[in-house]
Coordinates of N, CA and C in Angstrom, one line a residue:
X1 N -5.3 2.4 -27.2 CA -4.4 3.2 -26.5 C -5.0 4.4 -25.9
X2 N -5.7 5.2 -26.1 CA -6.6 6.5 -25.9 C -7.3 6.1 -24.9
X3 N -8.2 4.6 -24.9 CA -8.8 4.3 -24.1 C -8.0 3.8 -22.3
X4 N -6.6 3.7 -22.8 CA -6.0 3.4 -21.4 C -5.6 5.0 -21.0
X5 N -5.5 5.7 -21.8 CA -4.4 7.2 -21.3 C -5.4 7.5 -20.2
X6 N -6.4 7.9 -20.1 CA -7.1 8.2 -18.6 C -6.9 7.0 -17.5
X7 N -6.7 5.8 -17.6 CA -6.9 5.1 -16.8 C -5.3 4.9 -16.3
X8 N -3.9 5.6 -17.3 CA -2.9 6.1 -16.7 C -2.7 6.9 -15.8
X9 N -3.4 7.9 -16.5 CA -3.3 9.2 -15.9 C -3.1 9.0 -14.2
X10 N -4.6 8.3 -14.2 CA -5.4 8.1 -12.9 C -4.4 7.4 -12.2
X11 N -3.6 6.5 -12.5 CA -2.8 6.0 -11.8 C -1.2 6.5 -11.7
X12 N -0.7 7.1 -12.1 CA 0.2 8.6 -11.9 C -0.5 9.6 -11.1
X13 N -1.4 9.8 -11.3 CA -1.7 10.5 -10.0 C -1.8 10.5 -8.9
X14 N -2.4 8.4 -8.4 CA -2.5 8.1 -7.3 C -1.3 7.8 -6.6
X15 N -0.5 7.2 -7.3 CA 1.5 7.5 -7.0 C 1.7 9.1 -6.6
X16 N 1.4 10.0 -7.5 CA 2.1 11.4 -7.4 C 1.6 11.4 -5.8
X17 N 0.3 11.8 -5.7 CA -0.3 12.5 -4.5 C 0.0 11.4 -3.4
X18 N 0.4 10.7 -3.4 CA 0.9 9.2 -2.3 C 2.0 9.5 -2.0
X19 N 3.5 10.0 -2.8 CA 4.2 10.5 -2.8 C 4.4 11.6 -2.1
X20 N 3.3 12.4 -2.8 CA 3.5 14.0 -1.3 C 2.4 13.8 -0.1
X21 N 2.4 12.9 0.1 CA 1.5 13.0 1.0 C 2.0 11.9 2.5
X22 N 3.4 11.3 1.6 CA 3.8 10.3 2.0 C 5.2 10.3 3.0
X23 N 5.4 11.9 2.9 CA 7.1 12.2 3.9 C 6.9 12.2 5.2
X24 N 5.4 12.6 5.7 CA 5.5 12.2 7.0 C 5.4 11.2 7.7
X25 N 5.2 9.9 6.3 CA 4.9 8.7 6.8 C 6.2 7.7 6.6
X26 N 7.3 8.6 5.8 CA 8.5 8.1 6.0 C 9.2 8.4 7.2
X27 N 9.0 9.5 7.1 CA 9.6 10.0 8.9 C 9.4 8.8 10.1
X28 N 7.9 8.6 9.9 CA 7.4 7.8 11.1 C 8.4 6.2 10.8
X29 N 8.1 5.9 9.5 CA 9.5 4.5 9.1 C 10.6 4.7 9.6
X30 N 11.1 5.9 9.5 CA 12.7 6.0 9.7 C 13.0 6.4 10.7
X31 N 12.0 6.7 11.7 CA 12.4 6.9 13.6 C 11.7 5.7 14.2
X32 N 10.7 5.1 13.6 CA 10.7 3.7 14.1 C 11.8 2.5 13.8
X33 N 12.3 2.7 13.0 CA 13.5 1.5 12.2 C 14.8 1.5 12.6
X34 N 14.8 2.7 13.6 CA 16.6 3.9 13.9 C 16.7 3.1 15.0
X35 N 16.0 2.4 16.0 CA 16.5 2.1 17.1 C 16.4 0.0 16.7
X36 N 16.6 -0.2 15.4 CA 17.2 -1.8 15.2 C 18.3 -1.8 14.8
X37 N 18.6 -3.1 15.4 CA 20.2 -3.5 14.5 C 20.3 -3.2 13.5
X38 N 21.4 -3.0 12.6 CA 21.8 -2.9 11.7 C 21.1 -3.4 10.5
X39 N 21.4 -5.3 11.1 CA 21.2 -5.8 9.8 C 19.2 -6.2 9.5
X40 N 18.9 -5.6 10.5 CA 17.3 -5.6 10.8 C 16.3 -4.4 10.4
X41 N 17.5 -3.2 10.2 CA 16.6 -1.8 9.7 C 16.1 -2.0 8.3
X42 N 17.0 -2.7 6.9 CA 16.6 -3.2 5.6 C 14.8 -3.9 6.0
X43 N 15.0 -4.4 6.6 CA 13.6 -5.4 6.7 C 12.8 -4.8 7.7
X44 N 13.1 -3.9 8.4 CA 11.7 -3.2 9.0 C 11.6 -1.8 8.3
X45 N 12.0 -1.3 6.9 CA 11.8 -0.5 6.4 C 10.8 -1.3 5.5
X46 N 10.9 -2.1 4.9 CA 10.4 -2.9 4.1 C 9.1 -3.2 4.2
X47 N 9.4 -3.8 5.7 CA 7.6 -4.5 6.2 C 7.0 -3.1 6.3
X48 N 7.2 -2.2 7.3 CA 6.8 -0.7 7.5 C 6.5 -0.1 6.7
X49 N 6.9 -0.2 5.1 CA 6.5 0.4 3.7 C 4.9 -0.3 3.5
X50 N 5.3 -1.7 3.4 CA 4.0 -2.5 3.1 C 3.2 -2.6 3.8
X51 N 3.3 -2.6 5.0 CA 2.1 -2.4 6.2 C 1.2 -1.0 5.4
X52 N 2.5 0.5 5.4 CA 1.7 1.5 5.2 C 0.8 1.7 3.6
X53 N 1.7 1.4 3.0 CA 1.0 1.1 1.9 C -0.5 0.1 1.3
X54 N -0.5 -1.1 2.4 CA -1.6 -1.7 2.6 C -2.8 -1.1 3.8
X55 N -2.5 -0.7 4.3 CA -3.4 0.3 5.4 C -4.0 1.6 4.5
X56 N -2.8 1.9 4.0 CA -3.6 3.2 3.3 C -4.6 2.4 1.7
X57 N -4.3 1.7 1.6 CA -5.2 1.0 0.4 C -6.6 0.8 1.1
X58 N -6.6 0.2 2.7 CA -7.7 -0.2 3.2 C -8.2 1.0 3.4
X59 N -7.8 1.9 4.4 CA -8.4 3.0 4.6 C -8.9 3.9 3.6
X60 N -8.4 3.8 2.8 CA -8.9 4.9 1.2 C -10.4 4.6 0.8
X61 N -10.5 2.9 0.9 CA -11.8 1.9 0.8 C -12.9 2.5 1.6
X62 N -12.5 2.2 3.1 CA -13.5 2.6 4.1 C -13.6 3.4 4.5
X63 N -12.6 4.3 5.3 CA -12.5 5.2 5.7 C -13.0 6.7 5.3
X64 N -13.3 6.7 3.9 CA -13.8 8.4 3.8 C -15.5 8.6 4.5
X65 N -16.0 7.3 4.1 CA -17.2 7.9 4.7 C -17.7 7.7 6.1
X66 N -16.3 7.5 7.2 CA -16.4 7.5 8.6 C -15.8 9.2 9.3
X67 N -14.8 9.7 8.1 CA -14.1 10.9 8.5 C -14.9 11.8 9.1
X68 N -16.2 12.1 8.6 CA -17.7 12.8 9.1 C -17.9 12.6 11.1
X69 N -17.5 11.4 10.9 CA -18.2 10.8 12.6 C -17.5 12.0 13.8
X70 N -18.0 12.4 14.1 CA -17.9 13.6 15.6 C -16.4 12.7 16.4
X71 N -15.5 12.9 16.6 CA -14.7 12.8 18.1 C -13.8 11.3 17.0
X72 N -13.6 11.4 15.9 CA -12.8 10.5 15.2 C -11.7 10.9 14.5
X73 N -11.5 12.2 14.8 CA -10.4 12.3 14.2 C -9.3 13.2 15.9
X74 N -10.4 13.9 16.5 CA -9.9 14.0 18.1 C -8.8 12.8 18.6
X75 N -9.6 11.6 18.2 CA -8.9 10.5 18.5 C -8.1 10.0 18.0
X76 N -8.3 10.4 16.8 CA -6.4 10.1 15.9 C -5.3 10.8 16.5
X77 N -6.0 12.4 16.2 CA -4.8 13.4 16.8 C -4.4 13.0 17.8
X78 N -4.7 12.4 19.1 CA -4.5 12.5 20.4 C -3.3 11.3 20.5
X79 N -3.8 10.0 19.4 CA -3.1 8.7 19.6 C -1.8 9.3 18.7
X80 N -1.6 9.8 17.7 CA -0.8 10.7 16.9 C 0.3 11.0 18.2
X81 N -0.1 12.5 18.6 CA 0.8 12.9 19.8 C 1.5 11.7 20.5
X82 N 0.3 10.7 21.2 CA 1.3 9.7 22.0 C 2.7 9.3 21.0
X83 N 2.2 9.1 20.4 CA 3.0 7.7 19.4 C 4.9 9.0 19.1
X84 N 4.1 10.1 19.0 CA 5.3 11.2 18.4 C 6.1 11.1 19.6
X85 N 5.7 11.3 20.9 CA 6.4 12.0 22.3 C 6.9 10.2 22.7
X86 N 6.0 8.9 22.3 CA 6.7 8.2 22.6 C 8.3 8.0 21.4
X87 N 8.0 8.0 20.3 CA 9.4 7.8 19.2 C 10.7 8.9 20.5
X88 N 10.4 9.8 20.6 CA 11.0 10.8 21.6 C 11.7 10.2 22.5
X89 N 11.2 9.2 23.3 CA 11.2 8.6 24.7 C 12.7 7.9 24.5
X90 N 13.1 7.8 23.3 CA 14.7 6.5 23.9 C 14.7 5.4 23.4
X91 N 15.5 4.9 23.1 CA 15.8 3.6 22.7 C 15.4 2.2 23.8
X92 N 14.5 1.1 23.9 CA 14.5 0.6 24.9 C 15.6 0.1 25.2
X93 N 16.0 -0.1 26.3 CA 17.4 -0.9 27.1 C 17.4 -2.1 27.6
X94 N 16.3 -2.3 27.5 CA 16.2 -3.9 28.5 C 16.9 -4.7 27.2
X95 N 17.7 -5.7 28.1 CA 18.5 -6.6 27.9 C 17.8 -7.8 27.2
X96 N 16.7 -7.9 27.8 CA 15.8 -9.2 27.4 C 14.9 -9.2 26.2
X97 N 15.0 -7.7 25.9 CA 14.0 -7.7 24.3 C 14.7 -8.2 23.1
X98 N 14.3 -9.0 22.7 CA 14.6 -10.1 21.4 C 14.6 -8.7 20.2
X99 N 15.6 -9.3 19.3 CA 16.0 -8.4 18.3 C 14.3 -8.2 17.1
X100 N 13.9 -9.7 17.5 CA 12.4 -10.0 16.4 C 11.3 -9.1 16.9
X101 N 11.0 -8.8 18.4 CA 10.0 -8.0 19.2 C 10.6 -6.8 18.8
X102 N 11.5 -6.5 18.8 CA 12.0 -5.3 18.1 C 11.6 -4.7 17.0
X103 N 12.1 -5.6 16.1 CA 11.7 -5.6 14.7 C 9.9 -5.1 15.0
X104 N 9.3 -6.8 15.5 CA 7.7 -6.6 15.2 C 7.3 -5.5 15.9
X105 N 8.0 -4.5 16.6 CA 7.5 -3.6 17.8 C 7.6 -2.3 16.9
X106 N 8.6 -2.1 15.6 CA 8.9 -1.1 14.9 C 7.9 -0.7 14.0
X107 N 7.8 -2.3 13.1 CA 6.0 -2.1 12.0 C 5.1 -2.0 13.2
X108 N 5.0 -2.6 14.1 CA 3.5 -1.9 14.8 C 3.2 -0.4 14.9
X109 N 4.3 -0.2 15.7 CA 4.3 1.4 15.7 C 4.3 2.1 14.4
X110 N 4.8 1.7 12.9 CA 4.3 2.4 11.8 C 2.5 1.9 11.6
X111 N 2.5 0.7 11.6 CA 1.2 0.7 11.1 C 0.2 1.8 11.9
X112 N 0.4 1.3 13.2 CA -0.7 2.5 13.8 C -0.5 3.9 13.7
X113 N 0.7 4.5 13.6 CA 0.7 5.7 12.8 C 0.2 5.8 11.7
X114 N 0.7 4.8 11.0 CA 0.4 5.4 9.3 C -1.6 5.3 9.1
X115 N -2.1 4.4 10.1 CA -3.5 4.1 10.0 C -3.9 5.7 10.8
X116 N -3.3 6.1 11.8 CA -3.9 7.3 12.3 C -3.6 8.6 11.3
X117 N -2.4 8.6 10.6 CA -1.9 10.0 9.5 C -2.8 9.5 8.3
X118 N -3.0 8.4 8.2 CA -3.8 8.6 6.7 C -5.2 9.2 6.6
X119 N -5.6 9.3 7.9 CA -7.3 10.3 8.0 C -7.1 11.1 7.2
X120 N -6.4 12.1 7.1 CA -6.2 13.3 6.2 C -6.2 13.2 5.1
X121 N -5.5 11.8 4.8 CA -5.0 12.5 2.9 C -5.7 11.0 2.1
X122 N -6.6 10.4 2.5 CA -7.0 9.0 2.0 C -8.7 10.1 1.4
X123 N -9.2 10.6 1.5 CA -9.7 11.7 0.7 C -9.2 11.9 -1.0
X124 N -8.1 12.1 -0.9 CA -7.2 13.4 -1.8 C -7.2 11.8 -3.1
X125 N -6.6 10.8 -2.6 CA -6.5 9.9 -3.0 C -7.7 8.7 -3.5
X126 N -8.6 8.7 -2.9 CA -10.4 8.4 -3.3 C -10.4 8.7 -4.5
X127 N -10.3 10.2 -4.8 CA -10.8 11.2 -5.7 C -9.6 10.6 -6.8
X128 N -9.2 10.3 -6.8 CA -8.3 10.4 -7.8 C -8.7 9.0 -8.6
X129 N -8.8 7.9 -8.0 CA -9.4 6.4 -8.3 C -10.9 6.4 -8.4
X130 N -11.5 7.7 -8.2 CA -13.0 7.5 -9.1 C -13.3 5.9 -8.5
X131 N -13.4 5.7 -7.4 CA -13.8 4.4 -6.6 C -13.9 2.9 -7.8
X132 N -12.4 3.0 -8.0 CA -11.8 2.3 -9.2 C -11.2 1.4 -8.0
X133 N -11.2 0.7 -7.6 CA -10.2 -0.3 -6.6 C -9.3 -1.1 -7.1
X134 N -9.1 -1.3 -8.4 CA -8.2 -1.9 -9.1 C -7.1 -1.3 -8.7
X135 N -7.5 0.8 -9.6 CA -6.5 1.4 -10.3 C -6.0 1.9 -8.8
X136 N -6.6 1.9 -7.8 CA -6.3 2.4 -6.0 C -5.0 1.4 -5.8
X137 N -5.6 0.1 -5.9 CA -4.4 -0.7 -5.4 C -2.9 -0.7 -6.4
X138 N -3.6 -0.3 -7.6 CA -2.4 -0.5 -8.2 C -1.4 1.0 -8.5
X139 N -2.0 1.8 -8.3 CA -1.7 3.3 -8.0 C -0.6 3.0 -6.5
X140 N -1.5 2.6 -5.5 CA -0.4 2.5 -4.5 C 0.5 1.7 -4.3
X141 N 0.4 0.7 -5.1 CA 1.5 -0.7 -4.7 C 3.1 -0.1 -5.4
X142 N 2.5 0.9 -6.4 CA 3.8 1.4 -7.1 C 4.6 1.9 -6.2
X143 N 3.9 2.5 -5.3 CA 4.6 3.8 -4.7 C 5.3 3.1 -3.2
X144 N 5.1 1.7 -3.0 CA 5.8 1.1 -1.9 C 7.3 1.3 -2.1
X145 N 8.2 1.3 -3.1 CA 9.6 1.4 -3.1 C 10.2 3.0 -3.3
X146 N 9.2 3.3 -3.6 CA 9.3 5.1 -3.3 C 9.2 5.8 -1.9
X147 N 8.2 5.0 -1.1 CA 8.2 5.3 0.2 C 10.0 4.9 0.8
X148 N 9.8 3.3 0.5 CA 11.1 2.7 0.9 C 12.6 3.7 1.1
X149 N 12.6 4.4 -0.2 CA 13.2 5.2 -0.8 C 13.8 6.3 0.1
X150 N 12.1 7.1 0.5 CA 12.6 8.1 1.1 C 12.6 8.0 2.9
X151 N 12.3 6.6 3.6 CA 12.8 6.4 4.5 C 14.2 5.9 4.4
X152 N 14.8 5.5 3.7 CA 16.2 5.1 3.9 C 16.8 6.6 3.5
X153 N 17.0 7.1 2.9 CA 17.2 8.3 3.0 C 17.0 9.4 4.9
X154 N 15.8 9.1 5.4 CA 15.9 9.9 6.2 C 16.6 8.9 7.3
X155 N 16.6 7.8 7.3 CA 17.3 7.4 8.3 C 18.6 7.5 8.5
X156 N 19.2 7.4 7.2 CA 20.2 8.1 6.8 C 21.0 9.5 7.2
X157 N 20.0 10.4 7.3 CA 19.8 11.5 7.9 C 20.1 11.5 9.3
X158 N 19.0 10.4 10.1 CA 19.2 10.9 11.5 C 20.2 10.4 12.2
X159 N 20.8 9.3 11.3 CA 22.3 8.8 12.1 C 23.0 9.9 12.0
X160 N 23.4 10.7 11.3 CA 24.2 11.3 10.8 C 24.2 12.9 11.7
X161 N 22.6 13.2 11.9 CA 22.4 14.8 12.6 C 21.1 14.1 13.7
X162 N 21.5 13.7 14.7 CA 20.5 13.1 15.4 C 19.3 14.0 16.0
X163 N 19.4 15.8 15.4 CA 19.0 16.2 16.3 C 17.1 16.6 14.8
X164 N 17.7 15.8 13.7 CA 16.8 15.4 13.2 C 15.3 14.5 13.6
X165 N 15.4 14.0 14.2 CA 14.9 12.9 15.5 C 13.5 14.4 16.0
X166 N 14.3 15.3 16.9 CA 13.7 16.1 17.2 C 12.6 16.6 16.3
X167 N 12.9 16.9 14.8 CA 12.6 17.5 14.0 C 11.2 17.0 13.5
X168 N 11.5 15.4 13.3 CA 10.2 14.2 12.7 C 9.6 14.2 13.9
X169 N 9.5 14.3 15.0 CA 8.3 14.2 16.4 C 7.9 15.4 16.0
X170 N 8.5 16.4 16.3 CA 7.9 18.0 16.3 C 6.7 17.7 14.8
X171 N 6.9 17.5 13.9 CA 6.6 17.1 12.2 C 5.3 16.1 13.1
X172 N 5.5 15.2 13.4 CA 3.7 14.4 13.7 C 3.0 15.1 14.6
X173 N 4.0 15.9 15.3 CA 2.9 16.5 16.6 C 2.5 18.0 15.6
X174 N 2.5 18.3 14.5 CA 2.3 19.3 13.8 C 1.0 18.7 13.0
X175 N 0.9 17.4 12.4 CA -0.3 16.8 11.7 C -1.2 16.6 12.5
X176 N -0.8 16.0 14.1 CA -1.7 15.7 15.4 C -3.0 16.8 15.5
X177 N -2.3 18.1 15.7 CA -2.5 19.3 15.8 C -3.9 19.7 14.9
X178 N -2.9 19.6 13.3 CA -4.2 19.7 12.5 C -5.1 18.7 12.6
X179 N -4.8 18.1 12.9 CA -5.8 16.8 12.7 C -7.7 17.0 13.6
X180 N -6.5 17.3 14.8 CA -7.8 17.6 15.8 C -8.4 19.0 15.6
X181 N -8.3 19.9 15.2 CA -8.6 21.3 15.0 C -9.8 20.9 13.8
X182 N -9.1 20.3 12.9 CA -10.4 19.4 11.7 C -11.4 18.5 11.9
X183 N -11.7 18.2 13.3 CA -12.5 17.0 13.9 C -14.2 17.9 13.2
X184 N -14.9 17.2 12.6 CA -16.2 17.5 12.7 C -17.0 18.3 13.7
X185 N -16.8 17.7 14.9 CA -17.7 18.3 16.2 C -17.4 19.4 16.4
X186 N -15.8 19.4 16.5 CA -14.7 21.0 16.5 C -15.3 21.8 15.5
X187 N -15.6 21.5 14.4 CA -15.3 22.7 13.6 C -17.3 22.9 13.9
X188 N -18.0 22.2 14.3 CA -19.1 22.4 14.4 C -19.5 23.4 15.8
X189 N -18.5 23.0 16.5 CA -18.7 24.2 17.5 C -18.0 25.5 17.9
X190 N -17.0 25.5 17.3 CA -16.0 26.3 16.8 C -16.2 27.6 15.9
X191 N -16.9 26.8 14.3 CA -17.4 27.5 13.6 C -16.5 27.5 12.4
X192 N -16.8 26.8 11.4 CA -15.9 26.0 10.3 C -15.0 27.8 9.6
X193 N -14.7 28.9 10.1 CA -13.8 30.3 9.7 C -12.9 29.9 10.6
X194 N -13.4 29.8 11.9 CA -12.5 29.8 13.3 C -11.6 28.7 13.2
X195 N -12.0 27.2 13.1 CA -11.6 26.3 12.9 C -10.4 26.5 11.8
X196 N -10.7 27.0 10.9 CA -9.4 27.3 9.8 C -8.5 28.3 10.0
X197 N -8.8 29.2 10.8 CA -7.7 30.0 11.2 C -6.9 29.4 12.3
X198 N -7.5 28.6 13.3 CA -6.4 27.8 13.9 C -6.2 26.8 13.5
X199 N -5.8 26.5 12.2 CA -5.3 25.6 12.5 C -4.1 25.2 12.3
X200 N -3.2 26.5 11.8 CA -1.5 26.8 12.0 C -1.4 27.0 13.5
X201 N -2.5 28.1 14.4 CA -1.7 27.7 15.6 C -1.7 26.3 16.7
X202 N -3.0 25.5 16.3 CA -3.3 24.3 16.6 C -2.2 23.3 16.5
X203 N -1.3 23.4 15.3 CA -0.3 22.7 14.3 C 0.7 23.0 15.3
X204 N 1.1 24.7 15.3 CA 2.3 24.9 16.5 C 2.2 24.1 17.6
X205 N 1.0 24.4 18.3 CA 1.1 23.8 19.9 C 1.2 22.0 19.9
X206 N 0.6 21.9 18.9 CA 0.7 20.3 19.1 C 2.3 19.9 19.1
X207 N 3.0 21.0 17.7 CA 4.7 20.6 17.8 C 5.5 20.7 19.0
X208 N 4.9 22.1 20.0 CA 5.6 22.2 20.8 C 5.3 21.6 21.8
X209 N 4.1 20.8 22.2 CA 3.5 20.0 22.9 C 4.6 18.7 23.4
X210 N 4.6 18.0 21.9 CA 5.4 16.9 21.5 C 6.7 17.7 22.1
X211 N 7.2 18.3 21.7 CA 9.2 18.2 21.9 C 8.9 19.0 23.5
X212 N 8.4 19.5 24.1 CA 8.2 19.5 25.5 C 8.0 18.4 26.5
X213 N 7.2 17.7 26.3 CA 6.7 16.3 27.0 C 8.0 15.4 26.6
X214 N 8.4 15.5 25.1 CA 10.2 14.8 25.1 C 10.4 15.1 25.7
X215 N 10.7 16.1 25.7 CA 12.0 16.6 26.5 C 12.0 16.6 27.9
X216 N 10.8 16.2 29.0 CA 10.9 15.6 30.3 C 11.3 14.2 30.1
X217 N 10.4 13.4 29.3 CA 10.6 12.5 29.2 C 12.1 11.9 29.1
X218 N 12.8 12.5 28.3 CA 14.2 12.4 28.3 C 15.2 12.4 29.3
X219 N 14.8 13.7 30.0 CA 15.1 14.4 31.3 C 15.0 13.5 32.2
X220 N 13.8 13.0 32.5 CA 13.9 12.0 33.5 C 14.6 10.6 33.5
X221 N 14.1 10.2 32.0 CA 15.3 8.6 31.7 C 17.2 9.0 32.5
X222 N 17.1 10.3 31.8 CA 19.1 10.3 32.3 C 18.9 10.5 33.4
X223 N 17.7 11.2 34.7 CA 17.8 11.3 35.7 C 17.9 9.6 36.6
X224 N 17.0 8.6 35.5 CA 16.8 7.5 36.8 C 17.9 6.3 36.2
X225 N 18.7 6.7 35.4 CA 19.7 6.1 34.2 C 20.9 5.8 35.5

């Protein structure tokens, strides 16, 4: 028994830190899942859990020792923003999009998020699995109905206060932000003090970036509506 208590530990931890690391990745579930039917949001919360949860298993694998590469995380942040200002953009209206393209069009959009937001915190999570790949996968598979959890919850939310919606774009165009300010090359030319002091106002602009570019975007749908 003594002999497993660290190899618990380690796996409560990989849950714990999955968990806090994991609200903005519910956000991204619960504004991609908000514009399906009804009886189709149960099951793209689901797939969207497991997509993220398997992506972040992969990425935890490979990913730490690419995070280094100059103009790789520039490129997350930048695909980041789109993906935020597109959730922004509206419900599609075409008549001809099948409820399933829908569905498949919702986990796309999480996976590629959740693969661009996990740059940051697939680090935090490494460290904790001591490059255990067992206790990685089995640390994170826990935490699939936990995520589940707290996307139904916020979707919940945004039916209810839609101006919540606003709040989860503003919230990715805030990680976008940091993301890019952390790029290698950046903080190499920058000057890794400078680089950390912007990177709250890097985090603002990105937010206000996102709910601006909405907010044309918006603007113009009801103008050509």
């Amino acid at each position: 028994m003594e002999a497993l208590l660290p190899q618990i530990l380690k796996v409560l931890g990989i849950v714990w830190i999955n968990i806090i690391l994991s609200g903005d990745n519910a956000v991204v579930i619960a504004l991609a899942c908000r514009g399906l039917p009804q009886d189709k949001r149960r099951l793209g919360m689901i797939l969207g859990s497991a997509v993220a949860v398997g992506l972040r298993i992969v990425f935890t694998v490979i990913v730490a020792a690419l995070l280094s590469t100059p103009f790789l995380k520039i490129i997350g942040g930048l695909l980041l923003l789109w993906i935020a200002v597109k959730l922004l953009g509206g419900e599609d209206d075409e008549g001809s999009v099948k409820e399933t393209d829908r569905l498949l069009q919702a986990v796309w959009t999480i996976a590629v998020a959740d693969a661009v937001m996990s740059l940051d915190n697939v680090l935090a999570i490494a460290a904790v699995a001591q490059d255990s790949t067992f206790l990685l996968i089995l640390g994170l598979a826990i935490s699939i109905p936990l995520i589940v959890a707290g996307a139904a919850l916020i979707m919940m939310l945004l039916d209810r206060l839609p101006f919540l919606v606003w709040a989860g774009a503003a919230l990715l165009g805030w990680v976008a932000g940091e993301m890019l300010i952390s790029d290698p090359w950046l903080v190499g030319q920058l000057g890794e003090s400078f680089s950390h002091k912007a990177e709250i106002p890097t985090a603002i602009i990105g937010a206000l970036l996102v709910l601006g570019i909405g907010y044309l975007v918006r603007q113009r749908t009801a103008n050509e509506a």
